[in-house]
């Protein structure tokens, strides 16, 4: 992540790693946001002045966004703690690992942005495939499972890639927009979404 950020002209201001077996990430968050520095300055002032001062800690003000790579179980704990430590207004991004369909459990991740496959986010062609699957299998049809989307797109690619063809290929699949590059490798472009009231809301693509 840091390599790609730097290559794009960005700069990593700080990073932190936390123990996934714990549920309290305050120490790591306050260190990255420099809230611990703010509290240290408060203690020094009180020591110099010899009295108690009214105080509200402040986070560093130069952060443009937060990238919080974590699975859903951690993201549901991390996002509220970022808000508690005055970082709720900072755009926060994650990977698709942070999202599993559960509107109630995802309510605390309000505003989190992440890329994922259309099968998980909804929209076309995912909605049409899901409707057809429900009609074909009223009971026990394919659930919102990433492996189903992978198999579906693999079959469609197999039928579109006869041996020896060099024709360009673009496929709007359940796993994303699939294209065949010059080395005949399949490249996949995901859609972006933001969690609103526990549900993913697709964001406009960069080309719109």
Coordinates of C-alpha atoms in Angstrom, one line a residue:
X1 CA 0.0 0.0 0.0
X2 CA 2.8 2.4 0.9
X3 CA 4.6 1.7 -2.3
X4 CA 1.5 2.4 -4.5
X5 CA 0.6 5.5 -2.4
X6 CA 4.1 7.0 -2.8
X7 CA 4.2 6.2 -6.5
X8 CA 0.9 8.1 -6.9
X9 CA 2.4 11.2 -5.2
X10 CA 1.0 10.5 -1.7
X11 CA 2.8 10.4 1.6
X12 CA 2.2 8.0 4.5
X13 CA 2.0 10.1 7.7
X14 CA 1.7 7.2 10.1
X15 CA 0.8 3.6 10.5
X16 CA -0.1 1.2 13.2
X17 CA -0.6 -2.5 13.7
X18 CA -2.9 -4.1 16.3
X19 CA -3.5 -7.4 17.8
X20 CA -6.6 -9.0 16.2
X21 CA -7.3 -11.0 19.3
X22 CA -8.0 -7.8 21.2
X23 CA -11.1 -5.5 21.0
X24 CA -9.5 -2.2 22.2
X25 CA -7.3 -0.4 19.7
X26 CA -7.1 2.9 21.5
X27 CA -3.3 2.8 22.0
X28 CA -2.7 2.3 18.2
X29 CA -5.3 4.8 17.2
X30 CA -4.1 7.6 19.5
X31 CA -0.5 7.0 18.5
X32 CA -1.3 7.4 14.7
X33 CA -3.6 10.3 15.2
X34 CA -1.1 11.9 17.7
X35 CA -3.7 12.3 20.3
X36 CA -1.2 10.9 22.8
X37 CA 1.0 13.9 21.9
X38 CA -1.9 16.2 22.6
X39 CA -2.4 14.7 26.0
X40 CA 1.3 14.9 26.8
X41 CA 1.3 18.6 26.0
X42 CA -1.6 19.0 28.4
X43 CA 0.3 17.3 31.2
X44 CA 3.3 19.4 30.6
X45 CA 1.3 22.6 30.7
X46 CA -0.4 21.6 33.9
X47 CA 3.0 20.8 35.4
X48 CA 4.4 24.1 34.4
X49 CA 1.4 26.1 35.6
X50 CA 0.9 24.1 38.7
X51 CA -2.9 23.6 38.3
X52 CA -5.7 21.8 36.4
X53 CA -6.6 23.0 33.0
X54 CA -9.8 22.4 31.0
X55 CA -8.7 20.1 28.2
X56 CA -10.1 18.4 25.1
X57 CA -7.5 16.3 23.2
X58 CA -7.0 17.0 19.5
X59 CA -5.9 14.7 16.7
X60 CA -3.4 15.8 14.0
X61 CA -5.0 17.9 11.3
X62 CA -3.0 16.9 8.3
X63 CA -4.6 13.5 7.5
X64 CA -6.5 13.4 4.2
X65 CA -7.8 9.8 4.6
X66 CA -7.4 6.6 6.5
X67 CA -6.8 3.1 5.0
X68 CA -7.9 0.5 7.5
X69 CA -7.2 -2.9 6.1
X70 CA -9.1 -5.5 8.2
X71 CA -11.7 -8.2 8.1
X72 CA -15.3 -7.5 8.9
X73 CA -15.0 -8.6 12.5
X74 CA -12.3 -6.1 13.1
X75 CA -13.7 -3.3 11.0
X76 CA -16.9 -3.4 13.1
X77 CA -14.8 -2.6 16.1
X78 CA -12.3 -0.3 14.5
X79 CA -14.6 2.2 12.8
X80 CA -16.5 3.2 15.9
X81 CA -13.2 3.6 17.8
X82 CA -11.9 5.9 15.1
X83 CA -15.0 8.0 15.5
X84 CA -14.6 8.1 19.3
X85 CA -11.1 9.4 18.9
X86 CA -12.2 12.3 16.7
X87 CA -11.5 10.7 13.3
X88 CA -15.1 10.1 12.3
X89 CA -14.9 12.9 9.7
X90 CA -11.8 11.6 8.0
X91 CA -12.6 9.6 4.8
X92 CA -11.9 5.9 5.7
X93 CA -11.2 3.2 3.2
X94 CA -10.9 -0.6 3.5
X95 CA -10.7 -3.6 1.3
X96 CA -13.6 -6.0 0.4
X97 CA -12.5 -8.1 3.4
X98 CA -14.3 -5.5 5.6
X99 CA -17.7 -6.2 4.1
X100 CA -20.0 -9.1 4.8
X101 CA -23.8 -8.6 4.3
X102 CA -25.3 -7.9 7.7
X103 CA -27.2 -4.6 7.9
X104 CA -27.5 -4.7 11.7
X105 CA -23.8 -5.7 12.4
X106 CA -22.6 -3.1 9.8
X107 CA -24.5 -0.1 11.3
X108 CA -21.4 0.9 13.3
X109 CA -19.3 1.2 10.1
X110 CA -21.3 4.1 8.7
X111 CA -19.4 5.9 5.9
X112 CA -16.7 3.3 5.4
X113 CA -15.7 3.0 1.7
X114 CA -14.4 -0.1 0.0
X115 CA -14.2 -1.9 -3.4
X116 CA -16.1 -5.1 -4.0
X117 CA -17.7 -7.3 -6.7
X118 CA -21.1 -6.4 -8.1
X119 CA -22.5 -9.7 -6.8
X120 CA -22.0 -8.4 -3.3
X121 CA -23.0 -4.8 -3.9
X122 CA -26.0 -5.2 -6.2
X123 CA -26.8 -3.5 -9.5
X124 CA -26.6 -5.0 -12.9
X125 CA -25.8 -7.7 -13.9
X126 CA -25.9 -9.1 -10.4
X127 CA -29.6 -8.3 -9.7
X128 CA -30.7 -10.0 -12.9
X129 CA -28.7 -13.1 -12.2
X130 CA -30.0 -13.2 -8.6
X131 CA -33.6 -12.9 -9.8
X132 CA -33.1 -15.7 -12.4
X133 CA -31.5 -17.9 -9.8
X134 CA -34.3 -17.4 -7.4
X135 CA -36.8 -18.3 -10.1
X136 CA -34.8 -21.5 -11.0
X137 CA -34.2 -22.5 -7.4
X138 CA -36.9 -21.1 -5.2
X139 CA -35.5 -23.0 -2.3
X140 CA -31.7 -23.2 -1.6
X141 CA -30.5 -21.1 -4.6
X142 CA -27.1 -19.4 -4.6
X143 CA -26.6 -17.1 -1.7
X144 CA -24.6 -13.9 -1.7
X145 CA -21.4 -15.9 -2.0
X146 CA -18.3 -14.7 -3.7
X147 CA -17.4 -18.2 -4.9
X148 CA -20.7 -18.4 -6.9
X149 CA -19.8 -15.2 -8.7
X150 CA -16.3 -16.6 -9.4
X151 CA -17.7 -19.7 -11.0
X152 CA -20.3 -17.8 -13.0
X153 CA -17.7 -15.5 -14.5
X154 CA -15.3 -18.4 -15.1
X155 CA -17.9 -20.2 -17.2
X156 CA -18.7 -17.0 -19.2
X157 CA -15.0 -16.4 -19.8
X158 CA -14.5 -20.0 -21.0
X159 CA -17.3 -19.6 -23.6
X160 CA -15.9 -16.3 -24.8
X161 CA -12.2 -17.3 -25.1
X162 CA -11.9 -19.9 -27.9
X163 CA -8.4 -21.2 -28.3
X164 CA -6.0 -18.9 -30.2
X165 CA -8.2 -15.8 -30.3
X166 CA -6.6 -12.4 -30.0
X167 CA -9.7 -10.3 -30.1
X168 CA -10.1 -7.8 -27.3
X169 CA -12.5 -8.8 -24.6
X170 CA -14.5 -6.9 -22.0
X171 CA -17.0 -8.6 -19.8
X172 CA -19.2 -7.0 -17.1
X173 CA -19.4 -9.9 -14.7
X174 CA -20.5 -10.7 -11.2
X175 CA -16.9 -10.3 -9.9
X176 CA -16.3 -7.0 -11.7
X177 CA -15.4 -5.6 -15.1
X178 CA -13.1 -8.2 -16.7
X179 CA -10.8 -7.3 -19.5
X180 CA -8.1 -9.3 -21.4
X181 CA -4.7 -7.5 -21.5
X182 CA -2.0 -7.7 -24.1
X183 CA -0.4 -10.7 -22.2
X184 CA -3.8 -12.5 -22.3
X185 CA -4.2 -12.1 -18.6
X186 CA -7.6 -11.3 -17.2
X187 CA -7.7 -8.0 -15.3
X188 CA -10.5 -7.2 -12.9
X189 CA -11.9 -3.8 -12.0
X190 CA -14.1 -3.7 -8.8
X191 CA -16.9 -1.3 -8.0
X192 CA -16.7 1.1 -5.1
X193 CA -19.3 1.4 -2.4
X194 CA -20.0 3.2 0.9
X195 CA -21.9 1.8 3.9
X196 CA -25.0 3.8 4.7
X197 CA -27.3 2.5 7.5
X198 CA -25.6 -0.8 7.3
X199 CA -26.1 -1.3 3.6
X200 CA -23.6 -0.8 0.7
X201 CA -24.4 2.1 -1.6
X202 CA -22.5 2.0 -4.9
X203 CA -20.4 5.1 -5.6
X204 CA -20.1 6.7 -9.1
X205 CA -17.3 5.2 -11.1
X206 CA -14.2 7.3 -11.8
X207 CA -15.2 7.5 -15.5
X208 CA -18.7 9.0 -14.8

